[in-house]
mmCIF file with all atom_site columns, C-alpha atoms in Angstrom:
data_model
loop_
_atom_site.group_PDB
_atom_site.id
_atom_site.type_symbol
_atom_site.label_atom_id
_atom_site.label_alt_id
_atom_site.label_comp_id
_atom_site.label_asym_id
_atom_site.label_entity_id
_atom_site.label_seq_id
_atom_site.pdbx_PDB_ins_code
_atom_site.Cartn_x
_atom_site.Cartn_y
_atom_site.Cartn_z
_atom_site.occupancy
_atom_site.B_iso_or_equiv
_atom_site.pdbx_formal_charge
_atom_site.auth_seq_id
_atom_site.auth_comp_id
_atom_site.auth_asym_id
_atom_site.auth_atom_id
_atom_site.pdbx_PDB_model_num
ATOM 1   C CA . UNK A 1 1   ? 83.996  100.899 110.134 1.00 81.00 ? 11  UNK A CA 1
ATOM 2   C CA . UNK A 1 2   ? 86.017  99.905  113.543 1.00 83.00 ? 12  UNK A CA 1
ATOM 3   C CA . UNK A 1 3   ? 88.010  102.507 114.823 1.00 86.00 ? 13  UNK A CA 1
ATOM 4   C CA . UNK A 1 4   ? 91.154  100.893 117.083 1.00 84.00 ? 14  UNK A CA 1
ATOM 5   C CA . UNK A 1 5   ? 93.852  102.058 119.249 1.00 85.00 ? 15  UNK A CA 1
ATOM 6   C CA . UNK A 1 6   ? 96.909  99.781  119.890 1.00 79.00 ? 16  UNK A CA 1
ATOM 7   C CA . UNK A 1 7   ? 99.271  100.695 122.896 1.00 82.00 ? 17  UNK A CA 1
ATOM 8   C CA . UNK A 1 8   ? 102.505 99.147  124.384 1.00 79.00 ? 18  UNK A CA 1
ATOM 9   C CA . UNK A 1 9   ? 101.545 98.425  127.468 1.00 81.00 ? 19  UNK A CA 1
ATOM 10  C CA . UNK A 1 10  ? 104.295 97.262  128.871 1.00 80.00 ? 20  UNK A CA 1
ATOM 11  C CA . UNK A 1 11  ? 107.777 99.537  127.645 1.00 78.00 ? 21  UNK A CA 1
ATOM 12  C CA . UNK A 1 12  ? 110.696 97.763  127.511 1.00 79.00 ? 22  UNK A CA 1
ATOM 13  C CA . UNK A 1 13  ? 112.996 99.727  129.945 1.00 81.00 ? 23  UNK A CA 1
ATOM 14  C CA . UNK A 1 14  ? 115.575 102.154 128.382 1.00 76.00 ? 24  UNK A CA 1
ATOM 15  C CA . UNK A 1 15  ? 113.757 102.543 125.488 1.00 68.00 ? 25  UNK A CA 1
ATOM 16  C CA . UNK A 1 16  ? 111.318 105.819 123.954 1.00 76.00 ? 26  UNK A CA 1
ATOM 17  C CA . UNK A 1 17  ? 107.970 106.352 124.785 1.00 77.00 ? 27  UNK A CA 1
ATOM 18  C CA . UNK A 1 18  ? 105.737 104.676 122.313 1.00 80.00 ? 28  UNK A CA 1
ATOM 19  C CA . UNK A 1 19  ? 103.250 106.862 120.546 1.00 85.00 ? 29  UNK A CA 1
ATOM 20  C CA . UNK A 1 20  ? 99.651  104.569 120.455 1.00 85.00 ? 30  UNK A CA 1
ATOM 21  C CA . UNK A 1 21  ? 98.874  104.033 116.995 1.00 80.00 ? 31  UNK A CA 1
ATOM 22  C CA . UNK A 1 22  ? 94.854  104.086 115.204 1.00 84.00 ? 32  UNK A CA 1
ATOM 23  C CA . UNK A 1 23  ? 94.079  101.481 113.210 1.00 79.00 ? 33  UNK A CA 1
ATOM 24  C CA . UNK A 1 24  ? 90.636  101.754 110.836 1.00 81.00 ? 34  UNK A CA 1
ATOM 25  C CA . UNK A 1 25  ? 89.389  98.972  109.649 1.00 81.00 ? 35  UNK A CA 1
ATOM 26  C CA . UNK A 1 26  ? 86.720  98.872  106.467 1.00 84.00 ? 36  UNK A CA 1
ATOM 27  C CA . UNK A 1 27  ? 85.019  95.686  105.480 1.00 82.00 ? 37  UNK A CA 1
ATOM 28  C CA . UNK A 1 28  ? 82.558  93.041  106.376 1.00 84.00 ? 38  UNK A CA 1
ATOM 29  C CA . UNK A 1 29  ? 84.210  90.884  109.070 1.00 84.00 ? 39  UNK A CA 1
ATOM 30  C CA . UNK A 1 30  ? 86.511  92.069  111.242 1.00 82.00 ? 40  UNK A CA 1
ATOM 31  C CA . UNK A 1 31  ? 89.684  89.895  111.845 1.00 81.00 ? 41  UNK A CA 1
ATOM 32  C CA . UNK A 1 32  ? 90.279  88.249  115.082 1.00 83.00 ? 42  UNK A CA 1
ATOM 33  C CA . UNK A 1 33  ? 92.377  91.455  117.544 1.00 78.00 ? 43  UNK A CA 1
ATOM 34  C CA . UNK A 1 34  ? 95.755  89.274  117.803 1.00 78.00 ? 44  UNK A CA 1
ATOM 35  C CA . UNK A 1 35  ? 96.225  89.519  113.971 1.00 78.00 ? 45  UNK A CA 1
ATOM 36  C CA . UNK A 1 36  ? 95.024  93.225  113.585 1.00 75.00 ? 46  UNK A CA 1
ATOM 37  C CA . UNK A 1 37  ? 97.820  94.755  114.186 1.00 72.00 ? 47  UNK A CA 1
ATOM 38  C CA . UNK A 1 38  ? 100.008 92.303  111.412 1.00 78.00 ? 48  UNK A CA 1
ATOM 39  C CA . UNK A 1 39  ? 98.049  93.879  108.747 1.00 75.00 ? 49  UNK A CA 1
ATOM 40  C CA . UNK A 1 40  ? 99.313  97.181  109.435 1.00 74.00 ? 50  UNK A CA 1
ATOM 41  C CA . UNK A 1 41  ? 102.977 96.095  108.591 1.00 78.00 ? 51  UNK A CA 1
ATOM 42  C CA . UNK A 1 42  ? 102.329 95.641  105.209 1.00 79.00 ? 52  UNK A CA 1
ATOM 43  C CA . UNK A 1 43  ? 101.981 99.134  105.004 1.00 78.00 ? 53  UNK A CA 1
ATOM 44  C CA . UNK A 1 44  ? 105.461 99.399  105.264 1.00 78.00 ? 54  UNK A CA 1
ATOM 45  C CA . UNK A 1 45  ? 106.203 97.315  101.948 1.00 80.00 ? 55  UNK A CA 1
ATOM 46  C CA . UNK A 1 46  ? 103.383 99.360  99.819  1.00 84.00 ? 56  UNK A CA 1
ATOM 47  C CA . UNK A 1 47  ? 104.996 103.006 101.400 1.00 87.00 ? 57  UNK A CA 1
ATOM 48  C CA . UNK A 1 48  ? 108.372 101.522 100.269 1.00 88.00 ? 58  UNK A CA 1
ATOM 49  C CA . UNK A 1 49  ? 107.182 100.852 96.825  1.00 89.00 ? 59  UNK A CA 1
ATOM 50  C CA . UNK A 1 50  ? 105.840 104.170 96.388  1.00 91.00 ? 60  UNK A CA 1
ATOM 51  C CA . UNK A 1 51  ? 108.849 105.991 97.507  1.00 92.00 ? 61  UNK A CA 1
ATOM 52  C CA . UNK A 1 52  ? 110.652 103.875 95.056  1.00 91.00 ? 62  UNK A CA 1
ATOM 53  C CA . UNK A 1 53  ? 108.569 104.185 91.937  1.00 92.00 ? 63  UNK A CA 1
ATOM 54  C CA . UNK A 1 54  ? 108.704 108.089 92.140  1.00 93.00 ? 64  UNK A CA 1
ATOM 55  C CA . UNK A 1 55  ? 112.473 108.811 92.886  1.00 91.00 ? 65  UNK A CA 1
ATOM 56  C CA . UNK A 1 56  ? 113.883 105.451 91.043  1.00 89.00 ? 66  UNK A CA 1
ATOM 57  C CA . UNK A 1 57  ? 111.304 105.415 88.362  1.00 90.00 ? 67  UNK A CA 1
ATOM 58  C CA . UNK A 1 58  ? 110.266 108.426 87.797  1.00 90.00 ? 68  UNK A CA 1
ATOM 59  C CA . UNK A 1 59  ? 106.386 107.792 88.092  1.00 91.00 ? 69  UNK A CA 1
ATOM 60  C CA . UNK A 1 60  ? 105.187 111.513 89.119  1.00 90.00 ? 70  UNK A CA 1
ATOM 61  C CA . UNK A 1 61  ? 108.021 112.879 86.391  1.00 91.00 ? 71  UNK A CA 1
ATOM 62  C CA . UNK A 1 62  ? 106.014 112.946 83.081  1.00 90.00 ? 72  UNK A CA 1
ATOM 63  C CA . UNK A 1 63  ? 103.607 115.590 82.001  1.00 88.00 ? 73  UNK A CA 1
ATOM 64  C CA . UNK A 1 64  ? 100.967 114.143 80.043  1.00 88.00 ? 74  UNK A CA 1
ATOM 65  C CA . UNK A 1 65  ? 98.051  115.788 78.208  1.00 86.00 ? 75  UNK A CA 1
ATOM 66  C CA . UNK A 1 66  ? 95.586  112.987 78.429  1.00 88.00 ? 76  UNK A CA 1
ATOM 67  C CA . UNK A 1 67  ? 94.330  110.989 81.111  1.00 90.00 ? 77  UNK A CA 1
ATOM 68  C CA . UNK A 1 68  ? 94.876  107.850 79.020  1.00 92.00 ? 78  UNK A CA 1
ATOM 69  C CA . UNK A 1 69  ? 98.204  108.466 78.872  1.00 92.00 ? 79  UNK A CA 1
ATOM 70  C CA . UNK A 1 70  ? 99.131  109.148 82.284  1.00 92.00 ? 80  UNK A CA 1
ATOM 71  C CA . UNK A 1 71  ? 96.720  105.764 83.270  1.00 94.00 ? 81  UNK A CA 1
ATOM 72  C CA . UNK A 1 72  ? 98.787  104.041 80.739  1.00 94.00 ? 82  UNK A CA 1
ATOM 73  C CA . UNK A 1 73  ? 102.201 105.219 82.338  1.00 93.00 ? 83  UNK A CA 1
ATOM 74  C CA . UNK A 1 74  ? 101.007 104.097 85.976  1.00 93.00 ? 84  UNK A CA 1
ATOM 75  C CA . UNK A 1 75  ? 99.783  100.920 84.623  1.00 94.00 ? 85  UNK A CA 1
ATOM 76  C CA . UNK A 1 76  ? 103.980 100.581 83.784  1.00 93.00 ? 86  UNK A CA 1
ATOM 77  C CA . UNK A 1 77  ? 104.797 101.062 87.252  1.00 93.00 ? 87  UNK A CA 1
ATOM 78  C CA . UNK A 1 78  ? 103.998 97.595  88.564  1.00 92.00 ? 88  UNK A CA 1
ATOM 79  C CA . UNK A 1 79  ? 105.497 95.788  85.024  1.00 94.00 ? 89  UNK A CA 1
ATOM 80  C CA . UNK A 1 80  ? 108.930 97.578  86.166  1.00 92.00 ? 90  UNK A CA 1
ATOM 81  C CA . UNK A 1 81  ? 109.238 96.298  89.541  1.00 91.00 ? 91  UNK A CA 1
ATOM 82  C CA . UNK A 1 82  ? 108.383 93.149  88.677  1.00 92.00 ? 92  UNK A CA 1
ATOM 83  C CA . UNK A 1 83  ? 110.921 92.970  85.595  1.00 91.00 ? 93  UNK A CA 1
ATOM 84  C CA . UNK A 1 84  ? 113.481 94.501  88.046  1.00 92.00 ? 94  UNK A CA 1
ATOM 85  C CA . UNK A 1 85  ? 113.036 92.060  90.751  1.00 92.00 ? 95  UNK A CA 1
ATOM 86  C CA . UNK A 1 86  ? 112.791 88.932  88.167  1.00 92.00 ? 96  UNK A CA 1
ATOM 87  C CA . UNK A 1 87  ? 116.482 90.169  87.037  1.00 90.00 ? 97  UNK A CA 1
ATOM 88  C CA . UNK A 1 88  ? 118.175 90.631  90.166  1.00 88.00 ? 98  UNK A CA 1
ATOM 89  C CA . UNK A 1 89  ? 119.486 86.892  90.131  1.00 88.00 ? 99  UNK A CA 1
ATOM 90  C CA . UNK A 1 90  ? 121.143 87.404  86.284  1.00 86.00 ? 100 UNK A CA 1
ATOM 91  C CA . UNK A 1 91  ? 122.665 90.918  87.380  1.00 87.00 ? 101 UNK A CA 1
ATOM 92  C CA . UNK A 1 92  ? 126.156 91.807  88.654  1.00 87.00 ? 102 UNK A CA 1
ATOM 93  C CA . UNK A 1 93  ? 126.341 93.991  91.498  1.00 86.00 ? 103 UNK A CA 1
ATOM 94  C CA . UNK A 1 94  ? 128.507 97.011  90.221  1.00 85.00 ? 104 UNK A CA 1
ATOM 95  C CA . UNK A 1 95  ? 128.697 99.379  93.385  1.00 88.00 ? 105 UNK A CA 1
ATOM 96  C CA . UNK A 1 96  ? 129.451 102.919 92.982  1.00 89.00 ? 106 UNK A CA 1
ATOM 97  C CA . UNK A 1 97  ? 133.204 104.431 95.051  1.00 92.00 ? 107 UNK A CA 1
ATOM 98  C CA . UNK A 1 98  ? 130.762 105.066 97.810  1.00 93.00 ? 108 UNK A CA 1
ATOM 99  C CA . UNK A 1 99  ? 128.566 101.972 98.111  1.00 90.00 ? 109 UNK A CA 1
ATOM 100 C CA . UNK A 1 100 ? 129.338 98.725  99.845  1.00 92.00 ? 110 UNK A CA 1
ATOM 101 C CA . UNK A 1 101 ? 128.935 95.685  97.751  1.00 90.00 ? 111 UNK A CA 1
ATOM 102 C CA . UNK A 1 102 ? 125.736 93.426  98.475  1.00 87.00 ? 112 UNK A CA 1
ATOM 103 C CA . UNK A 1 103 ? 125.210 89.566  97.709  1.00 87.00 ? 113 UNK A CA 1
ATOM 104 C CA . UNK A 1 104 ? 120.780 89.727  97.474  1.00 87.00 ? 114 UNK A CA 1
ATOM 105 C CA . UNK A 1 105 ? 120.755 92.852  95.566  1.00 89.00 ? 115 UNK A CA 1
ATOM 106 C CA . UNK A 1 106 ? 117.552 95.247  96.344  1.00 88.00 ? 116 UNK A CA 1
ATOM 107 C CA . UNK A 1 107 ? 115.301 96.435  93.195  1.00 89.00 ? 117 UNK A CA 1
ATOM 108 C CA . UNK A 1 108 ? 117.395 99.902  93.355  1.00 89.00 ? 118 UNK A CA 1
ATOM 109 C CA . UNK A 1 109 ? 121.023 98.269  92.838  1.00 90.00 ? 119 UNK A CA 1
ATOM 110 C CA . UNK A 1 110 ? 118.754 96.241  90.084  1.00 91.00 ? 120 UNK A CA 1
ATOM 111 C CA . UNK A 1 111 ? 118.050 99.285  88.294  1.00 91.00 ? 121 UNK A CA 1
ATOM 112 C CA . UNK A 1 112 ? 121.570 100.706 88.693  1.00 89.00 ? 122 UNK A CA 1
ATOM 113 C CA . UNK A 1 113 ? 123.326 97.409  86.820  1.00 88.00 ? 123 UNK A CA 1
ATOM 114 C CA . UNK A 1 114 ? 120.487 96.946  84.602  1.00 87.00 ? 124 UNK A CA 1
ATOM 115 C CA . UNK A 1 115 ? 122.203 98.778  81.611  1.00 86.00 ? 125 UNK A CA 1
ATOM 116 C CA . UNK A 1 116 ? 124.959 95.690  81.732  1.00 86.00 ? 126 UNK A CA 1
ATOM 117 C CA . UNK A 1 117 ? 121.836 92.973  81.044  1.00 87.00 ? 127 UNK A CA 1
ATOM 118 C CA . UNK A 1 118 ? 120.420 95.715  78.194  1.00 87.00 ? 128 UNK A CA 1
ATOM 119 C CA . UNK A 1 119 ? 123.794 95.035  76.521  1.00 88.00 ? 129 UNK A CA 1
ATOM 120 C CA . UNK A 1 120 ? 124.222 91.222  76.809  1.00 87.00 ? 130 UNK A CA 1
ATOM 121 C CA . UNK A 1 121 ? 120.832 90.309  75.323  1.00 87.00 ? 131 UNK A CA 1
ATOM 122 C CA . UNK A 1 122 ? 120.892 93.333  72.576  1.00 88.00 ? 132 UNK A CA 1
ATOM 123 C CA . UNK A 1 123 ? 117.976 94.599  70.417  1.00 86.00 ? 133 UNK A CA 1
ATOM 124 C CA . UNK A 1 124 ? 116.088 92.631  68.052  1.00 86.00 ? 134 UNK A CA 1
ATOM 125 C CA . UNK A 1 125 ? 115.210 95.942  66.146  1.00 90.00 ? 135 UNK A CA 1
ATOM 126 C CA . UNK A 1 126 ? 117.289 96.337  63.269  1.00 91.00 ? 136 UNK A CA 1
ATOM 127 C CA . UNK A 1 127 ? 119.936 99.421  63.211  1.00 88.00 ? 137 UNK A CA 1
ATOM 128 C CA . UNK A 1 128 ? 118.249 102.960 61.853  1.00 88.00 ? 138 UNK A CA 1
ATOM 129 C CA . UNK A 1 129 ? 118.618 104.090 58.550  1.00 89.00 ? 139 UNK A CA 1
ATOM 130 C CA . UNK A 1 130 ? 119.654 107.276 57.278  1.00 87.00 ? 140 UNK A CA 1
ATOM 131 C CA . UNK A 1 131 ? 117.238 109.404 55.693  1.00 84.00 ? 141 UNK A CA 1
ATOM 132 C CA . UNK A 1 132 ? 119.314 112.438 55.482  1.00 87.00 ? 142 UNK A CA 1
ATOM 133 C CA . UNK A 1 133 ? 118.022 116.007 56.679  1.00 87.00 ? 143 UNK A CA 1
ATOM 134 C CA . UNK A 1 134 ? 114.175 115.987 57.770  1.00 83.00 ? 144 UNK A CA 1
ATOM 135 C CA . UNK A 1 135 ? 111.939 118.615 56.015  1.00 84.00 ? 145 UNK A CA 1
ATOM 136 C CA . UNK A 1 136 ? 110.761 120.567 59.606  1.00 87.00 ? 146 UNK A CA 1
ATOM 137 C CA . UNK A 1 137 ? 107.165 121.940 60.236  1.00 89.00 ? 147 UNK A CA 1
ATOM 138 C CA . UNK A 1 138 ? 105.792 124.278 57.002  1.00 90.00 ? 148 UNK A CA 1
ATOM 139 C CA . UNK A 1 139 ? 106.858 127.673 56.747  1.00 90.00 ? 149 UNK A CA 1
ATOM 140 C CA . UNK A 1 140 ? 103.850 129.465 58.708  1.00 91.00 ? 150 UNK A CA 1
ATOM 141 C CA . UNK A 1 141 ? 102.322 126.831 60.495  1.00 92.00 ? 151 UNK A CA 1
ATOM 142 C CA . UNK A 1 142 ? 102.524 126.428 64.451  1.00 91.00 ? 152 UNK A CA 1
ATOM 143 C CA . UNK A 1 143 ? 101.257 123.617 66.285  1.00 90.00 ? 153 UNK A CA 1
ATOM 144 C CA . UNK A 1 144 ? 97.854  123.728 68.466  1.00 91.00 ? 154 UNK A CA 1
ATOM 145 C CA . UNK A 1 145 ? 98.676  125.242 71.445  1.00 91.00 ? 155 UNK A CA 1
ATOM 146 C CA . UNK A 1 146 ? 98.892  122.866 74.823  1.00 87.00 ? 156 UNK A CA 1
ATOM 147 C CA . UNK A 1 147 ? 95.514  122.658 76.782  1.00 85.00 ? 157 UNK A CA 1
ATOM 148 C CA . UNK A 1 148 ? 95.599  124.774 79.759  1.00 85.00 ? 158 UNK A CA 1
ATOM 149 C CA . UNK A 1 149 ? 93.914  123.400 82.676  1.00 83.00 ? 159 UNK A CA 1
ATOM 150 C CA . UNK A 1 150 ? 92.906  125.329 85.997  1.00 87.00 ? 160 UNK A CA 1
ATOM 151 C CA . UNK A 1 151 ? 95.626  125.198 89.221  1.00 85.00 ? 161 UNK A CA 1
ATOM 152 C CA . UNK A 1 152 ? 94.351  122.703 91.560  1.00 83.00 ? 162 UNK A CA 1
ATOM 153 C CA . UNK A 1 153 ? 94.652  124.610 95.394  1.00 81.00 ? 163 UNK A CA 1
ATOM 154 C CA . UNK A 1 154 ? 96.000  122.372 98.129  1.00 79.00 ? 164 UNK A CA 1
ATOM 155 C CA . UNK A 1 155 ? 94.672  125.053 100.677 1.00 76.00 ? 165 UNK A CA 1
ATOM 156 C CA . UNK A 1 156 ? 92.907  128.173 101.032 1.00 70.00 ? 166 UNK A CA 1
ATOM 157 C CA . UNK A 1 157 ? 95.343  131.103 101.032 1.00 66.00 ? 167 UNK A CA 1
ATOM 158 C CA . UNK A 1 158 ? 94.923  133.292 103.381 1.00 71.00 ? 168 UNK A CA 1
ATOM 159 C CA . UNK A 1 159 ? 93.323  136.741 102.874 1.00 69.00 ? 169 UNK A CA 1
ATOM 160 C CA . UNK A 1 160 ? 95.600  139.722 102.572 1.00 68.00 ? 170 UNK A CA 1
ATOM 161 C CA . UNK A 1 161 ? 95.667  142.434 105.429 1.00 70.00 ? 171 UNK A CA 1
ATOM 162 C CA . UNK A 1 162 ? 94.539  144.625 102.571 1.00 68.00 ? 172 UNK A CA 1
ATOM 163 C CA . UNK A 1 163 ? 91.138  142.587 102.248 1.00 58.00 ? 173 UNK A CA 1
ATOM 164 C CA . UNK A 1 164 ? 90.139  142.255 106.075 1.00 57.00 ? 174 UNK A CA 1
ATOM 165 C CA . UNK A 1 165 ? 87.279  143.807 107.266 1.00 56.00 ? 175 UNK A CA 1
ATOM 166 C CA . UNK A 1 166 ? 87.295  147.644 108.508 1.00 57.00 ? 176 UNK A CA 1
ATOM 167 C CA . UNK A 1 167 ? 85.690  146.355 112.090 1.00 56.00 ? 177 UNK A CA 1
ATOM 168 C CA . UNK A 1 168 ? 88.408  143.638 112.591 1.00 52.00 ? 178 UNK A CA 1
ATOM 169 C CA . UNK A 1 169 ? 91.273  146.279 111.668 1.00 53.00 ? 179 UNK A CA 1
ATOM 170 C CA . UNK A 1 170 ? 89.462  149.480 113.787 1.00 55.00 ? 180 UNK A CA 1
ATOM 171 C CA . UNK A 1 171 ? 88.090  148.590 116.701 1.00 55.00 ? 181 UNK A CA 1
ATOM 172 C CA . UNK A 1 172 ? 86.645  151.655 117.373 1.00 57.00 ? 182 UNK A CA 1
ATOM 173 C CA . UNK A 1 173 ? 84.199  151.781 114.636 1.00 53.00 ? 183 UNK A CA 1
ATOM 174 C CA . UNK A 1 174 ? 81.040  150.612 115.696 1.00 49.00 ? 184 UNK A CA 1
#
């Protein structure tokens, strides 16, 4: 593991104080010190993507029960961005009383005019059928109650003025 610091060395006048930024670097072979630094802006695109699969797509949203499940919804993630970005040329733009209208539309206006491609290429499932009222769960029986599983603590709280030591709260006992 390399630790690095990068620094402007040189500010370009009028302009904010840069903050120097750490780099880590895991792996076998380090790259050459001119190109280090490129890496890093990739970032960007990945912290982007993230942001956008849990407000636009709703990735943290669900509640699953099962690990599987939740695996199988992240596994989604990636298949959605892709479909969304492989549509963008067949979509209209349709911009919202508040938005300005954009020629290369971004995976987010995608989404927004996405229902307008659902409704040109239809459903091949057939329409439902009626089956008239459904019967409802047996008189008496409840479903299995949902697993409970423990609260996971970000932090330790702290303790309670209640719970501190006597010597810490009266110094003169000694």
């Amino acid at each position: 593991m390399a630790i690095i610091r990068v620094e402007v060395l040189e500010p370009k006048p009028g302009k904010r104080r840069l903050q120097p930024m750490w780099l880590a670097w895991l792996g076998q072979t380090m790259p050459p010190l001119a190109t280090l630094w490129l890496t890093d802006l990739r970032r960007f695109a990945l912290e982007h993507w993230y942001r956008f699969s849990k407000q636009r797509l709703h990735w943290t949203q669900p509640q699953f029960t099962s690990l599987p499940a939740s695996e199988r919804w992240s596994d989604l993630m990636p298949l959605l961005s892709w479909q969304l970005w492989l549509a963008r040329e067949d979509c209209r733009d349709h911009p919202l009383p508040w938005q300005s209208p954009q020629n290369s539309l971004a995976p987010g206006r995608v989404a927004q005019a996405f229902a307008s491609i659902l409704v040109a290429i239809g459903t091949p499932a057939p329409p439902p059928k009626r089956r008239g009222k459904a019967p409802g769960r047996a008189t008496g029986q409840t479903p299995a109650p949902r697993p409970c599983y423990p609260t996971v603590k970000k932090r330790v709280s702290k303790r309670k003025k209640t719970e501190q030591s006597p010597t810490a709260s009266n110094p003169t006992a000694a």
